[in-house]
Amino acid sequence: MTNPLPSTVRSLPIALIRAREGVMSPIRDMLSETGITEQQWRVLRVLAEYGRMDTKTLADRSSLLFPSLTRMAATMREKGLVTQTRDVKDRRRQFVDITPAGQKIIDDCLPEAALIVAGFKETLGEQNYETLLDLLAMLDPGNHS
Amino acid sequence: MTNPLPSTVRSLPIALIRAREGVMSPIRDMLSETGITEQQWRVLRVLAEYGRMDTKTLADRSSLLFPSLTRMAATMREKGLVTQTRDVKDRRRQFVDITPAGQKIIDDCLPEAALIVAGFKETLGEQNYETLLDLLAMLDPGNHS
DNA sequence: TCGCAGCAATTAACATGTTAAGGAAAAGCC
DNA sequence: GGCTTTTCCTTAACATGTTAATTGCTGCGA
C-alpha cells in the first residue's frame, strides 16, 4: 500500500508560500515607496521593538541567516538606517542599532501597516487569526514554548 | 489612540517564514542527497502530478515567478530532469515535461517525503492540519474558491 | 605561553526572489 | 497589408536564501 504525497494544491509547504505571498504583497507595495526591502523592514522593526542588540540575536529575531544579515547591514549602514559598533570587551562581536532615519521609516509606515494587518484579521476573523498564529508557532523549530 | 503593529513575535509574516523554515528543513535535508533544490523539487512534483504543460501554467502551479522558472528550466534541462519543446502552433509558447531521470528522483524520495508529511500531521493533529491548510488558503490571493 | 578548540563574523559561490526592460510571435484593428 | 496591442518568454540587475570555507578573536588546557 503506497502512501502518496498530497496533491500539490494541498501541500503544506506550497500553501505556506502562497499565503506568505498574499500577506507580503500589500506590504511590499507599501515599502516600495520607501526604498527598503521586506527583509530590511523586518530588521528595522526588531530594532525598534527591542533596541540595540548584537548581530546574532538580531539575526535570530529577524529570522534571517547570518550571511544575509552581514550583507544587509552593509547596505543599511550606507543608507543611514542603522549603525554598527564593535564590542570593546569581545572584539568578535558587533552591536547594531537603529538610526533616527530608520526609526522615521517605521513611524511613517506604521499607520498603513496597521491597516494591512487589520485587513487580514478581518479576512480571517479575529478567532481564526489567533488560531492561525498558534498553529504556525507549532511548526516553528525555534519555538520552545 | 495609536494602533501599533503587533510584536514581531506575533507577526503574521514572520510566523509564516518561521513555519516554512520548520517545514522545509527536513525536506531540504532529504533533497540535499539528490542534488536538487527545494524549488526544483516543486517543479518536478507538479510535472509528475499533471504531466506535460506550458511554462506559464507550470510557473503558476509551482508558485514560481516567471524569471525564476526560466533560469531553473535551463539548469534542469542540463541536468536531464526535464525537456523543453516549443509549441508548433504558437511559437511563443514552450512545453515542459519531466524525464525518466526526473521521475526517478520523485519515486526515490516519495517514501521519505511521505514520512515527513506524516510527522507534521502528527505534530499538529489531523484536525489542526486540515484547519491550517484551510486558513492558509484564505490568504492565498490566487485562490478563487 | 603555546597551541588549539570554539565562537562571531565575513566571504564566496550558486540558486532563487523581485522588478523592470527587451524581444519575438500572435491577435486585433484600420 | 501595415499598424498597434497583447501575450509568452527572456534577460538584466540587484537583493536575499543557502551552504561551505575562511578570517579574526577568545578562552582554555597541556
mmCIF file with all atom_site columns, C-alpha atoms in Angstrom, chain A:
data_model
loop_
_atom_site.group_PDB
_atom_site.id
_atom_site.type_symbol
_atom_site.label_atom_id
_atom_site.label_alt_id
_atom_site.label_comp_id
_atom_site.label_asym_id
_atom_site.label_entity_id
_atom_site.label_seq_id
_atom_site.pdbx_PDB_ins_code
_atom_site.Cartn_x
_atom_site.Cartn_y
_atom_site.Cartn_z
_atom_site.occupancy
_atom_site.B_iso_or_equiv
_atom_site.pdbx_formal_charge
_atom_site.auth_seq_id
_atom_site.auth_comp_id
_atom_site.auth_asym_id
_atom_site.auth_atom_id
_atom_site.pdbx_PDB_model_num
ATOM 1   C CA . MET A 1 1   ? 0.000   0.000  0.000  1.00 0.00 ? 1   MET A CA 1
ATOM 2   C CA . THR A 1 2   ? 1.576   3.205  -1.153 1.00 0.00 ? 2   THR A CA 1
ATOM 3   C CA . ASN A 1 3   ? 1.402   6.383  0.831  1.00 0.00 ? 3   ASN A CA 1
ATOM 4   C CA . PRO A 1 4   ? 1.485   9.054  -1.873 1.00 0.00 ? 4   PRO A CA 1
ATOM 5   C CA . LEU A 1 5   ? 2.284   12.654 -1.274 1.00 0.00 ? 5   LEU A CA 1
ATOM 6   C CA . PRO A 1 6   ? -0.616  15.065 -1.085 1.00 0.00 ? 6   PRO A CA 1
ATOM 7   C CA . SER A 1 7   ? -1.556  16.824 -4.278 1.00 0.00 ? 7   SER A CA 1
ATOM 8   C CA . THR A 1 8   ? 0.458   19.999 -4.744 1.00 0.00 ? 8   THR A CA 1
ATOM 9   C CA . VAL A 1 9   ? -2.720  22.003 -4.265 1.00 0.00 ? 9   VAL A CA 1
ATOM 10  C CA . ARG A 1 10  ? -2.960  20.571 -0.747 1.00 0.00 ? 10  ARG A CA 1
ATOM 11  C CA . SER A 1 11  ? 0.728   20.686 0.088  1.00 0.00 ? 11  SER A CA 1
ATOM 12  C CA . LEU A 1 12  ? 1.732   22.396 3.307  1.00 0.00 ? 12  LEU A CA 1
ATOM 13  C CA . PRO A 1 13  ? 4.978   23.945 2.001  1.00 0.00 ? 13  PRO A CA 1
ATOM 14  C CA . ILE A 1 14  ? 3.256   25.330 -1.080 1.00 0.00 ? 14  ILE A CA 1
ATOM 15  C CA . ALA A 1 15  ? 0.329   26.591 0.974  1.00 0.00 ? 15  ALA A CA 1
ATOM 16  C CA . LEU A 1 16  ? 2.801   28.423 3.213  1.00 0.00 ? 16  LEU A CA 1
ATOM 17  C CA . ILE A 1 17  ? 4.489   30.029 0.221  1.00 0.00 ? 17  ILE A CA 1
ATOM 18  C CA . ARG A 1 18  ? 1.217   31.192 -1.282 1.00 0.00 ? 18  ARG A CA 1
ATOM 19  C CA . ALA A 1 19  ? -0.092  32.536 1.989  1.00 0.00 ? 19  ALA A CA 1
ATOM 20  C CA . ARG A 1 20  ? 3.137   34.396 2.531  1.00 0.00 ? 20  ARG A CA 1
ATOM 21  C CA . GLU A 1 21  ? 2.895   35.836 -0.963 1.00 0.00 ? 21  GLU A CA 1
ATOM 22  C CA . GLY A 1 22  ? -0.631  37.019 -0.240 1.00 0.00 ? 22  GLY A CA 1
ATOM 23  C CA . VAL A 1 23  ? 0.384   38.608 3.031  1.00 0.00 ? 23  VAL A CA 1
ATOM 24  C CA . MET A 1 24  ? 3.573   40.244 1.802  1.00 0.00 ? 24  MET A CA 1
ATOM 25  C CA . SER A 1 25  ? 2.188   41.641 -1.435 1.00 0.00 ? 25  SER A CA 1
ATOM 26  C CA . PRO A 1 26  ? 0.494   44.706 0.101  1.00 0.00 ? 26  PRO A CA 1
ATOM 27  C CA . ILE A 1 27  ? 3.392   45.194 2.487  1.00 0.00 ? 27  ILE A CA 1
ATOM 28  C CA . ARG A 1 28  ? 5.851   45.201 -0.398 1.00 0.00 ? 28  ARG A CA 1
ATOM 29  C CA . ASP A 1 29  ? 3.683   47.752 -2.176 1.00 0.00 ? 29  ASP A CA 1
ATOM 30  C CA . MET A 1 30  ? 3.850   49.934 0.907  1.00 0.00 ? 30  MET A CA 1
ATOM 31  C CA . LEU A 1 31  ? 7.622   49.558 1.238  1.00 0.00 ? 31  LEU A CA 1
ATOM 32  C CA . SER A 1 32  ? 8.386   50.180 -2.427 1.00 0.00 ? 32  SER A CA 1
ATOM 33  C CA . GLU A 1 33  ? 7.785   53.864 -1.812 1.00 0.00 ? 33  GLU A CA 1
ATOM 34  C CA . THR A 1 34  ? 10.359  53.946 0.971  1.00 0.00 ? 34  THR A CA 1
ATOM 35  C CA . GLY A 1 35  ? 13.122  52.196 -0.960 1.00 0.00 ? 35  GLY A CA 1
ATOM 36  C CA . ILE A 1 36  ? 13.676  49.435 1.563  1.00 0.00 ? 36  ILE A CA 1
ATOM 37  C CA . THR A 1 37  ? 13.020  45.757 1.159  1.00 0.00 ? 37  THR A CA 1
ATOM 38  C CA . GLU A 1 38  ? 10.786  43.470 3.105  1.00 0.00 ? 38  GLU A CA 1
ATOM 39  C CA . GLN A 1 39  ? 13.756  41.994 4.973  1.00 0.00 ? 39  GLN A CA 1
ATOM 40  C CA . GLN A 1 40  ? 15.163  45.408 5.826  1.00 0.00 ? 40  GLN A CA 1
ATOM 41  C CA . TRP A 1 41  ? 11.747  46.349 7.180  1.00 0.00 ? 41  TRP A CA 1
ATOM 42  C CA . ARG A 1 42  ? 11.890  43.278 9.384  1.00 0.00 ? 42  ARG A CA 1
ATOM 43  C CA . VAL A 1 43  ? 15.288  44.252 10.760 1.00 0.00 ? 43  VAL A CA 1
ATOM 44  C CA . LEU A 1 44  ? 14.135  47.790 11.485 1.00 0.00 ? 44  LEU A CA 1
ATOM 45  C CA . ARG A 1 45  ? 11.035  46.538 13.235 1.00 0.00 ? 45  ARG A CA 1
ATOM 46  C CA . VAL A 1 46  ? 13.014  44.234 15.507 1.00 0.00 ? 46  VAL A CA 1
ATOM 47  C CA . LEU A 1 47  ? 15.474  47.005 16.341 1.00 0.00 ? 47  LEU A CA 1
ATOM 48  C CA . ALA A 1 48  ? 12.636  49.430 17.015 1.00 0.00 ? 48  ALA A CA 1
ATOM 49  C CA . GLU A 1 49  ? 10.983  46.941 19.322 1.00 0.00 ? 49  GLU A CA 1
ATOM 50  C CA . TYR A 1 50  ? 13.990  45.701 21.305 1.00 0.00 ? 50  TYR A CA 1
ATOM 51  C CA . GLY A 1 51  ? 16.623  48.388 20.774 1.00 0.00 ? 51  GLY A CA 1
ATOM 52  C CA . ARG A 1 52  ? 20.341  47.892 20.270 1.00 0.00 ? 52  ARG A CA 1
ATOM 53  C CA . MET A 1 53  ? 21.462  44.292 20.160 1.00 0.00 ? 53  MET A CA 1
ATOM 54  C CA . ASP A 1 54  ? 24.231  42.026 18.939 1.00 0.00 ? 54  ASP A CA 1
ATOM 55  C CA . THR A 1 55  ? 24.142  40.640 15.427 1.00 0.00 ? 55  THR A CA 1
ATOM 56  C CA . LYS A 1 56  ? 23.449  37.071 16.439 1.00 0.00 ? 56  LYS A CA 1
ATOM 57  C CA . THR A 1 57  ? 20.352  37.988 18.394 1.00 0.00 ? 57  THR A CA 1
ATOM 58  C CA . LEU A 1 58  ? 19.223  40.319 15.632 1.00 0.00 ? 58  LEU A CA 1
ATOM 59  C CA . ALA A 1 59  ? 19.514  37.604 13.014 1.00 0.00 ? 59  ALA A CA 1
ATOM 60  C CA . ASP A 1 60  ? 17.565  35.238 15.211 1.00 0.00 ? 60  ASP A CA 1
ATOM 61  C CA . ARG A 1 61  ? 14.741  37.650 15.957 1.00 0.00 ? 61  ARG A CA 1
ATOM 62  C CA . SER A 1 62  ? 14.550  38.810 12.336 1.00 0.00 ? 62  SER A CA 1
ATOM 63  C CA . SER A 1 63  ? 14.523  35.241 11.030 1.00 0.00 ? 63  SER A CA 1
ATOM 64  C CA . LEU A 1 64  ? 17.467  35.956 8.812  1.00 0.00 ? 64  LEU A CA 1
ATOM 65  C CA . LEU A 1 65  ? 20.543  33.889 8.134  1.00 0.00 ? 65  LEU A CA 1
ATOM 66  C CA . PHE A 1 66  ? 23.841  35.305 9.213  1.00 0.00 ? 66  PHE A CA 1
ATOM 67  C CA . PRO A 1 67  ? 25.337  35.822 5.751  1.00 0.00 ? 67  PRO A CA 1
ATOM 68  C CA . SER A 1 68  ? 22.198  37.656 4.653  1.00 0.00 ? 68  SER A CA 1
ATOM 69  C CA . LEU A 1 69  ? 22.355  39.935 7.648  1.00 0.00 ? 69  LEU A CA 1
ATOM 70  C CA . THR A 1 70  ? 26.022  40.691 7.038  1.00 0.00 ? 70  THR A CA 1
ATOM 71  C CA . ARG A 1 71  ? 25.250  41.944 3.543  1.00 0.00 ? 71  ARG A CA 1
ATOM 72  C CA . MET A 1 72  ? 22.146  43.783 4.619  1.00 0.00 ? 72  MET A CA 1
ATOM 73  C CA . ALA A 1 73  ? 23.951  45.518 7.469  1.00 0.00 ? 73  ALA A CA 1
ATOM 74  C CA . ALA A 1 74  ? 26.431  46.950 4.994  1.00 0.00 ? 74  ALA A CA 1
ATOM 75  C CA . THR A 1 75  ? 23.791  48.380 2.673  1.00 0.00 ? 75  THR A CA 1
ATOM 76  C CA . MET A 1 76  ? 21.593  49.583 5.521  1.00 0.00 ? 76  MET A CA 1
ATOM 77  C CA . ARG A 1 77  ? 24.557  51.310 7.103  1.00 0.00 ? 77  ARG A CA 1
ATOM 78  C CA . GLU A 1 78  ? 25.289  53.044 3.804  1.00 0.00 ? 78  GLU A CA 1
ATOM 79  C CA . LYS A 1 79  ? 21.664  54.138 3.640  1.00 0.00 ? 79  LYS A CA 1
ATOM 80  C CA . GLY A 1 80  ? 21.961  55.538 7.138  1.00 0.00 ? 80  GLY A CA 1
ATOM 81  C CA . LEU A 1 81  ? 19.290  53.259 8.575  1.00 0.00 ? 81  LEU A CA 1
ATOM 82  C CA . VAL A 1 82  ? 21.438  51.549 11.213 1.00 0.00 ? 82  VAL A CA 1
ATOM 83  C CA . THR A 1 83  ? 24.772  51.903 12.966 1.00 0.00 ? 83  THR A CA 1
ATOM 84  C CA . GLN A 1 84  ? 27.250  49.197 13.837 1.00 0.00 ? 84  GLN A CA 1
ATOM 85  C CA . THR A 1 85  ? 29.667  49.270 16.749 1.00 0.00 ? 85  THR A CA 1
ATOM 86  C CA . ARG A 1 86  ? 32.144  46.643 17.801 1.00 0.00 ? 86  ARG A CA 1
ATOM 87  C CA . ASP A 1 87  ? 32.059  45.271 21.317 1.00 0.00 ? 87  ASP A CA 1
ATOM 88  C CA . VAL A 1 88  ? 35.037  46.529 23.299 1.00 0.00 ? 88  VAL A CA 1
ATOM 89  C CA . LYS A 1 89  ? 35.144  43.555 25.660 1.00 0.00 ? 89  LYS A CA 1
ATOM 90  C CA . ASP A 1 90  ? 34.819  40.933 22.947 1.00 0.00 ? 90  ASP A CA 1
ATOM 91  C CA . ARG A 1 91  ? 36.101  42.270 19.678 1.00 0.00 ? 91  ARG A CA 1
ATOM 92  C CA . ARG A 1 92  ? 34.478  39.478 17.724 1.00 0.00 ? 92  ARG A CA 1
ATOM 93  C CA . ARG A 1 93  ? 31.010  40.773 18.448 1.00 0.00 ? 93  ARG A CA 1
ATOM 94  C CA . GLN A 1 94  ? 29.151  43.669 16.927 1.00 0.00 ? 94  GLN A CA 1
ATOM 95  C CA . PHE A 1 95  ? 26.136  45.652 18.031 1.00 0.00 ? 95  PHE A CA 1
ATOM 96  C CA . VAL A 1 96  ? 23.556  47.113 15.704 1.00 0.00 ? 96  VAL A CA 1
ATOM 97  C CA . ASP A 1 97  ? 21.248  49.998 16.453 1.00 0.00 ? 97  ASP A CA 1
ATOM 98  C CA . ILE A 1 98  ? 18.564  51.836 14.529 1.00 0.00 ? 98  ILE A CA 1
ATOM 99  C CA . THR A 1 99  ? 19.152  55.454 13.494 1.00 0.00 ? 99  THR A CA 1
ATOM 100 C CA . PRO A 1 100 ? 16.594  58.270 13.591 1.00 0.00 ? 100 PRO A CA 1
ATOM 101 C CA . ALA A 1 101 ? 16.264  57.896 9.803  1.00 0.00 ? 101 ALA A CA 1
ATOM 102 C CA . GLY A 1 102 ? 15.465  54.238 10.260 1.00 0.00 ? 102 GLY A CA 1
ATOM 103 C CA . GLN A 1 103 ? 13.010  54.971 13.038 1.00 0.00 ? 103 GLN A CA 1
ATOM 104 C CA . LYS A 1 104 ? 11.322  57.544 10.822 1.00 0.00 ? 104 LYS A CA 1
ATOM 105 C CA . ILE A 1 105 ? 10.551  54.882 8.207  1.00 0.00 ? 105 ILE A CA 1
ATOM 106 C CA . ILE A 1 106 ? 8.953   52.762 10.901 1.00 0.00 ? 106 ILE A CA 1
ATOM 107 C CA . ASP A 1 107 ? 6.915   55.685 12.168 1.00 0.00 ? 107 ASP A CA 1
ATOM 108 C CA . ASP A 1 108 ? 5.852   56.770 8.692  1.00 0.00 ? 108 ASP A CA 1
ATOM 109 C CA . CYS A 1 109 ? 4.722   53.310 7.647  1.00 0.00 ? 109 CYS A CA 1
ATOM 110 C CA . LEU A 1 110 ? 3.127   52.264 10.911 1.00 0.00 ? 110 LEU A CA 1
ATOM 111 C CA . PRO A 1 111 ? -0.392  53.553 10.170 1.00 0.00 ? 111 PRO A CA 1
ATOM 112 C CA . GLU A 1 112 ? -0.605  51.869 6.796  1.00 0.00 ? 112 GLU A CA 1
ATOM 113 C CA . ALA A 1 113 ? 0.993   48.687 8.102  1.00 0.00 ? 113 ALA A CA 1
ATOM 114 C CA . ALA A 1 114 ? -1.569  48.579 10.886 1.00 0.00 ? 114 ALA A CA 1
ATOM 115 C CA . LEU A 1 115 ? -4.338  48.883 8.301  1.00 0.00 ? 115 LEU A CA 1
ATOM 116 C CA . ILE A 1 116 ? -2.917  45.976 6.336  1.00 0.00 ? 116 ILE A CA 1
ATOM 117 C CA . VAL A 1 117 ? -2.768  43.809 9.435  1.00 0.00 ? 117 VAL A CA 1
ATOM 118 C CA . ALA A 1 118 ? -6.321  44.809 10.322 1.00 0.00 ? 118 ALA A CA 1
ATOM 119 C CA . GLY A 1 119 ? -7.388  43.783 6.835  1.00 0.00 ? 119 GLY A CA 1
ATOM 120 C CA . PHE A 1 120 ? -6.090  40.268 7.309  1.00 0.00 ? 120 PHE A CA 1
ATOM 121 C CA . LYS A 1 121 ? -7.740  39.977 10.693 1.00 0.00 ? 121 LYS A CA 1
ATOM 122 C CA . GLU A 1 122 ? -10.980 40.942 9.047  1.00 0.00 ? 122 GLU A CA 1
ATOM 123 C CA . THR A 1 123 ? -10.459 38.487 6.203  1.00 0.00 ? 123 THR A CA 1
ATOM 124 C CA . LEU A 1 124 ? -9.868  35.580 8.545  1.00 0.00 ? 124 LEU A CA 1
ATOM 125 C CA . GLY A 1 125 ? -11.846 36.690 11.532 1.00 0.00 ? 125 GLY A CA 1
ATOM 126 C CA . GLU A 1 126 ? -10.249 37.513 14.859 1.00 0.00 ? 126 GLU A CA 1
ATOM 127 C CA . GLN A 1 127 ? -10.628 33.980 16.138 1.00 0.00 ? 127 GLN A CA 1
ATOM 128 C CA . ASN A 1 128 ? -9.147  32.339 13.064 1.00 0.00 ? 128 ASN A CA 1
ATOM 129 C CA . TYR A 1 129 ? -6.325  34.853 13.026 1.00 0.00 ? 129 TYR A CA 1
ATOM 130 C CA . GLU A 1 130 ? -5.210  33.826 16.500 1.00 0.00 ? 130 GLU A CA 1
ATOM 131 C CA . THR A 1 131 ? -5.691  30.161 15.697 1.00 0.00 ? 131 THR A CA 1
ATOM 132 C CA . LEU A 1 132 ? -3.515  30.522 12.631 1.00 0.00 ? 132 LEU A CA 1
ATOM 133 C CA . LEU A 1 133 ? -0.705  32.144 14.608 1.00 0.00 ? 133 LEU A CA 1
ATOM 134 C CA . ASP A 1 134 ? -0.880  29.363 17.180 1.00 0.00 ? 134 ASP A CA 1
ATOM 135 C CA . LEU A 1 135 ? -0.734  26.630 14.560 1.00 0.00 ? 135 LEU A CA 1
ATOM 136 C CA . LEU A 1 136 ? 2.155   28.304 12.750 1.00 0.00 ? 136 LEU A CA 1
ATOM 137 C CA . ALA A 1 137 ? 4.032   28.582 16.036 1.00 0.00 ? 137 ALA A CA 1
ATOM 138 C CA . MET A 1 138 ? 3.737   24.815 16.432 1.00 0.00 ? 138 MET A CA 1
ATOM 139 C CA . LEU A 1 139 ? 5.713   24.394 13.212 1.00 0.00 ? 139 LEU A CA 1
ATOM 140 C CA . ASP A 1 140 ? 8.435   26.797 14.289 1.00 0.00 ? 140 ASP A CA 1
ATOM 141 C CA . PRO A 1 141 ? 11.523  24.762 15.206 1.00 0.00 ? 141 PRO A CA 1
ATOM 142 C CA . GLY A 1 142 ? 12.886  27.555 17.395 1.00 0.00 ? 142 GLY A CA 1
ATOM 143 C CA . ASN A 1 143 ? 9.715   27.801 19.395 1.00 0.00 ? 143 ASN A CA 1
ATOM 144 C CA . HIS A 1 144 ? 10.291  26.139 22.748 1.00 0.00 ? 144 HIS A CA 1
ATOM 145 C CA . SER A 1 145 ? 7.095   27.239 24.409 1.00 0.00 ? 145 SER A CA 1
#
